[in-house]
Amino acid sequence: MAYGALSLNYTAAIPLPLHNTGIRSYTTVSGFFAQDNLTATGIPAVSFAATPSPRKIHEFYVYNQIPPYFGLLDDSSDRWSKFFAHIHSLNKGADSYTSYKVFFLGRHGQGFHNVAEAKYGTPAWDEYWSKLNGDGDLVWGPDAELTDLGKSQATSAHEAWKNELAAGIPLPGKFYVSPLTRALQTLEITINGHWKGAVGGAPTLASRLRFTR
């Protein structure tokens, strides 16, 4: 799978303070998903430095497929009902400053800018080519669209959701998406036909939802 591929790269239950005190603490709750352990079944081993860079984390997930059951370790037929029942139990027992949320995070499919970066190499891309809209062969700016491969990767995410919806996973209550074309195209393909039953309304555009190096 090429650099910039779609990847459902992390799912976690995260306790969040309910009150806007100006101080927020975010932590993940381990033990539910294979993404907690990068050598777990379905996710090939990878070596990170003590403090992995966003690029290394991105490259790992880009080059690997969406894990079975989105990485949920429980593979039973009622896995999602049990998982969300546990999240409900955590919230019921939490203090008034803590809330447990479940996030499904996905990166956009391959865009033409990803093809260009692979063509010229990251140093040259960062230094020169990323500042242009194209090279006479490829057009990647000012707002790169998905390649055919990128659309195929988004379709894979669509099928993954189709399978897990049949297994009882609820649609997310909220959708947040970058306003960049490649992200919008990925979301549209991913949730096409699954939208009915979503309780959060139209997706919220969030301009700061971007991968940073």
mmCIF file of C-alpha atoms in Angstrom, residues 8-190:
data_model
loop_
_atom_site.group_PDB
_atom_site.id
_atom_site.type_symbol
_atom_site.label_atom_id
_atom_site.label_comp_id
_atom_site.label_asym_id
_atom_site.label_seq_id
_atom_site.Cartn_x
_atom_site.Cartn_y
_atom_site.Cartn_z
ATOM 1 C CA LEU A 8 -7.808 3.124 10.450
ATOM 2 C CA ASN A 9 -4.862 3.807 12.644
ATOM 3 C CA TYR A 10 -6.117 3.994 16.206
ATOM 4 C CA THR A 11 -9.191 3.253 18.246
ATOM 5 C CA ALA A 12 -9.257 3.819 21.985
ATOM 6 C CA ALA A 13 -11.408 4.573 24.972
ATOM 7 C CA ILE A 14 -10.243 7.931 26.309
ATOM 8 C CA PRO A 15 -11.261 9.493 29.642
ATOM 9 C CA LEU A 16 -11.987 13.202 29.267
ATOM 10 C CA PRO A 17 -12.869 15.780 31.946
ATOM 11 C CA LEU A 18 -16.488 16.883 31.700
ATOM 12 C CA HIS A 19 -15.949 20.413 32.976
ATOM 13 C CA ASN A 20 -14.158 23.118 31.032
ATOM 14 C CA THR A 21 -11.674 24.073 33.732
ATOM 15 C CA GLY A 22 -8.919 24.989 31.287
ATOM 16 C CA ILE A 23 -6.909 21.905 32.287
ATOM 17 C CA ARG A 24 -7.503 18.695 30.356
ATOM 18 C CA SER A 25 -5.782 15.346 30.684
ATOM 19 C CA TYR A 26 -6.046 12.767 27.897
ATOM 20 C CA THR A 27 -5.023 9.155 28.398
ATOM 21 C CA THR A 28 -5.738 5.948 26.506
ATOM 22 C CA VAL A 29 -7.216 2.862 28.107
ATOM 23 C CA SER A 30 -5.352 -0.269 27.061
ATOM 24 C CA GLY A 31 -6.491 -3.859 26.818
ATOM 25 C CA PHE A 32 -9.178 -3.589 24.147
ATOM 26 C CA PHE A 33 -7.399 -3.114 20.824
ATOM 27 C CA ALA A 34 -4.483 -4.714 19.015
ATOM 28 C CA GLN A 35 -3.076 -1.238 18.367
ATOM 29 C CA ASP A 36 -1.935 -1.245 21.999
ATOM 30 C CA ASN A 37 0.651 -3.835 20.974
ATOM 31 C CA LEU A 38 2.173 -3.391 17.533
ATOM 32 C CA THR A 39 3.257 -7.036 17.445
ATOM 33 C CA ALA A 40 -0.289 -8.301 18.096
ATOM 34 C CA THR A 41 -2.084 -10.590 15.673
ATOM 35 C CA GLY A 42 -2.956 -8.821 12.436
ATOM 36 C CA ILE A 43 -0.503 -5.949 12.931
ATOM 37 C CA PRO A 44 3.095 -6.638 11.825
ATOM 38 C CA ALA A 45 5.932 -5.773 14.176
ATOM 39 C CA VAL A 46 7.673 -2.439 13.733
ATOM 40 C CA SER A 47 10.577 -0.799 15.530
ATOM 41 C CA PHE A 48 10.112 2.701 16.907
ATOM 42 C CA ALA A 49 12.570 4.944 18.677
ATOM 43 C CA ALA A 50 11.914 5.696 22.344
ATOM 44 C CA THR A 51 9.876 8.692 21.206
ATOM 45 C CA PRO A 52 8.489 7.814 17.750
ATOM 46 C CA SER A 53 7.973 10.687 15.344
ATOM 47 C CA PRO A 54 4.534 11.330 13.813
ATOM 48 C CA ARG A 55 6.039 10.383 10.432
ATOM 49 C CA LYS A 56 7.164 6.949 11.687
ATOM 50 C CA ILE A 57 3.774 6.276 13.257
ATOM 51 C CA HIS A 58 2.083 7.401 10.036
ATOM 52 C CA GLU A 59 4.341 5.266 7.827
ATOM 53 C CA PHE A 60 3.663 2.183 9.931
ATOM 54 C CA TYR A 61 -0.095 2.421 9.589
ATOM 55 C CA VAL A 62 0.045 3.554 5.960
ATOM 56 C CA TYR A 63 1.822 0.386 4.896
ATOM 57 C CA ASN A 64 -0.528 -1.975 6.721
ATOM 58 C CA GLN A 65 -4.115 -2.955 6.097
ATOM 59 C CA ILE A 66 -7.043 -2.176 8.361
ATOM 60 C CA PRO A 67 -6.799 -4.826 11.105
ATOM 61 C CA PRO A 68 -9.662 -7.312 11.562
ATOM 62 C CA TYR A 69 -12.519 -5.932 13.680
ATOM 63 C CA PHE A 70 -10.752 -2.529 13.602
ATOM 64 C CA GLY A 71 -8.223 -4.099 15.962
ATOM 65 C CA LEU A 72 -10.706 -5.137 18.655
ATOM 66 C CA LEU A 73 -9.168 -8.130 20.451
ATOM 67 C CA ASP A 74 -12.533 -9.765 21.123
ATOM 68 C CA ASP A 75 -13.527 -11.671 17.977
ATOM 69 C CA SER A 76 -16.808 -13.092 19.291
ATOM 70 C CA SER A 77 -20.059 -12.515 17.405
ATOM 71 C CA ASP A 78 -21.311 -10.087 20.085
ATOM 72 C CA ARG A 79 -17.954 -8.313 20.470
ATOM 73 C CA TRP A 80 -19.228 -4.772 19.972
ATOM 74 C CA SER A 81 -22.194 -5.039 22.313
ATOM 75 C CA LYS A 82 -19.839 -6.330 25.026
ATOM 76 C CA PHE A 83 -17.265 -3.626 24.327
ATOM 77 C CA PHE A 84 -19.722 -0.733 24.475
ATOM 78 C CA ALA A 85 -21.410 -2.230 27.526
ATOM 79 C CA HIS A 86 -18.006 -2.053 29.210
ATOM 80 C CA ILE A 87 -17.548 1.577 28.135
ATOM 81 C CA HIS A 88 -20.987 2.324 29.591
ATOM 82 C CA SER A 89 -19.922 0.635 32.824
ATOM 83 C CA LEU A 90 -16.722 2.714 32.966
ATOM 84 C CA ASN A 91 -18.706 5.924 32.552
ATOM 85 C CA LYS A 92 -21.239 4.860 35.156
ATOM 86 C CA GLY A 93 -18.464 4.334 37.687
ATOM 87 C CA ALA A 94 -16.429 7.430 36.756
ATOM 88 C CA ASP A 95 -16.265 10.568 38.864
ATOM 89 C CA SER A 96 -17.890 13.808 37.705
ATOM 90 C CA TYR A 97 -14.669 15.012 36.054
ATOM 91 C CA THR A 98 -14.065 11.949 33.890
ATOM 92 C CA SER A 99 -15.764 10.672 30.754
ATOM 93 C CA TYR A 100 -14.846 7.714 28.550
ATOM 94 C CA LYS A 101 -15.144 8.197 24.786
ATOM 95 C CA VAL A 102 -14.440 5.926 21.828
ATOM 96 C CA PHE A 103 -12.685 7.395 18.794
ATOM 97 C CA PHE A 104 -12.307 5.777 15.377
ATOM 98 C CA LEU A 105 -9.531 7.608 13.544
ATOM 99 C CA GLY A 106 -8.844 7.163 9.846
ATOM 100 C CA ARG A 107 -6.351 8.771 7.486
ATOM 101 C CA HIS A 108 -7.254 9.769 3.940
ATOM 102 C CA GLY A 109 -6.497 7.503 0.990
ATOM 103 C CA GLN A 110 -3.545 8.069 -1.308
ATOM 104 C CA GLY A 111 -3.566 11.537 -2.856
ATOM 105 C CA PHE A 112 -1.649 12.825 -5.856
ATOM 106 C CA HIS A 113 0.634 14.752 -3.495
ATOM 107 C CA ASN A 114 1.646 11.415 -1.943
ATOM 108 C CA VAL A 115 2.567 10.091 -5.390
ATOM 109 C CA ALA A 116 4.647 13.208 -5.998
ATOM 110 C CA GLU A 117 6.470 12.886 -2.674
ATOM 111 C CA ALA A 118 7.283 9.253 -3.465
ATOM 112 C CA LYS A 119 8.493 10.322 -6.917
ATOM 113 C CA TYR A 120 10.902 13.014 -5.708
ATOM 114 C CA GLY A 121 11.715 11.817 -2.193
ATOM 115 C CA THR A 122 10.779 13.487 1.072
ATOM 116 C CA PRO A 123 13.722 15.948 1.333
ATOM 117 C CA ALA A 124 13.119 17.359 -2.174
ATOM 118 C CA TRP A 125 9.359 17.340 -1.617
ATOM 119 C CA ASP A 126 9.605 19.283 1.628
ATOM 120 C CA GLU A 127 12.165 21.721 0.281
ATOM 121 C CA TYR A 128 10.804 22.438 -3.202
ATOM 122 C CA TRP A 129 8.040 20.403 -4.827
ATOM 123 C CA SER A 130 5.439 20.740 -2.050
ATOM 124 C CA LYS A 131 5.436 24.496 -2.689
ATOM 125 C CA LEU A 132 4.236 23.968 -6.280
ATOM 126 C CA ASN A 133 0.907 22.765 -7.671
ATOM 127 C CA GLY A 134 2.381 20.231 -10.094
ATOM 128 C CA ASP A 135 5.312 19.237 -12.274
ATOM 129 C CA GLY A 136 3.744 19.112 -15.746
ATOM 130 C CA ASP A 137 2.940 15.437 -15.285
ATOM 131 C CA LEU A 138 1.133 15.297 -11.938
ATOM 132 C CA VAL A 139 -1.184 17.915 -10.437
ATOM 133 C CA TRP A 140 -1.307 17.894 -6.637
ATOM 134 C CA GLY A 141 -2.142 21.455 -5.702
ATOM 135 C CA PRO A 142 -3.514 23.541 -4.338
ATOM 136 C CA ASP A 143 -5.782 20.820 -2.887
ATOM 137 C CA ALA A 144 -4.818 17.280 -3.878
ATOM 138 C CA GLU A 145 -7.535 14.787 -4.784
ATOM 139 C CA LEU A 146 -7.482 11.024 -4.270
ATOM 140 C CA THR A 147 -5.828 8.790 -6.828
ATOM 141 C CA ASP A 148 -7.616 5.669 -8.067
ATOM 142 C CA LEU A 149 -5.638 3.725 -5.462
ATOM 143 C CA GLY A 150 -6.753 6.179 -2.782
ATOM 144 C CA LYS A 151 -10.387 5.669 -3.769
ATOM 145 C CA SER A 152 -9.867 1.906 -3.620
ATOM 146 C CA GLN A 153 -8.405 2.246 -0.129
ATOM 147 C CA ALA A 154 -11.428 4.271 0.989
ATOM 148 C CA THR A 155 -13.635 1.533 -0.462
ATOM 149 C CA SER A 156 -11.771 -0.972 1.720
ATOM 150 C CA ALA A 157 -12.669 1.154 4.749
ATOM 151 C CA HIS A 158 -16.286 1.208 3.538
ATOM 152 C CA GLU A 159 -16.318 -2.597 3.405
ATOM 153 C CA ALA A 160 -14.721 -2.825 6.856
ATOM 154 C CA TRP A 161 -17.502 -0.675 8.295
ATOM 155 C CA LYS A 162 -20.092 -2.751 6.444
ATOM 156 C CA ASN A 163 -18.743 -5.921 8.060
ATOM 157 C CA GLU A 164 -18.611 -4.454 11.564
ATOM 158 C CA LEU A 165 -22.053 -2.838 11.288
ATOM 159 C CA ALA A 166 -23.388 -6.321 10.563
ATOM 160 C CA ALA A 167 -21.624 -7.450 13.756
ATOM 161 C CA GLY A 168 -23.358 -4.778 15.832
ATOM 162 C CA ILE A 169 -20.981 -1.827 15.901
ATOM 163 C CA PRO A 170 -22.919 1.464 16.195
ATOM 164 C CA LEU A 171 -22.185 4.330 13.843
ATOM 165 C CA PRO A 172 -20.176 7.111 15.508
ATOM 166 C CA GLY A 173 -22.286 9.775 17.153
ATOM 167 C CA LYS A 174 -20.125 12.510 15.618
ATOM 168 C CA PHE A 175 -18.054 12.778 12.450
ATOM 169 C CA TYR A 176 -15.152 15.223 12.234
ATOM 170 C CA VAL A 177 -13.273 15.698 8.981
ATOM 171 C CA SER A 178 -10.619 17.959 7.516
ATOM 172 C CA PRO A 179 -11.955 20.310 4.800
ATOM 173 C CA LEU A 180 -9.213 19.137 2.420
ATOM 174 C CA THR A 181 -10.620 17.438 -0.681
ATOM 175 C CA ARG A 182 -8.768 14.156 -0.130
ATOM 176 C CA ALA A 183 -10.212 13.850 3.382
ATOM 177 C CA LEU A 184 -13.748 14.723 2.253
ATOM 178 C CA GLN A 185 -13.554 12.207 -0.607
ATOM 179 C CA THR A 186 -12.307 9.515 1.768
ATOM 180 C CA LEU A 187 -15.121 10.129 4.249
ATOM 181 C CA GLU A 188 -17.762 10.219 1.513
ATOM 182 C CA ILE A 189 -16.662 6.855 0.104
ATOM 183 C CA THR A 190 -16.199 5.318 3.551
#
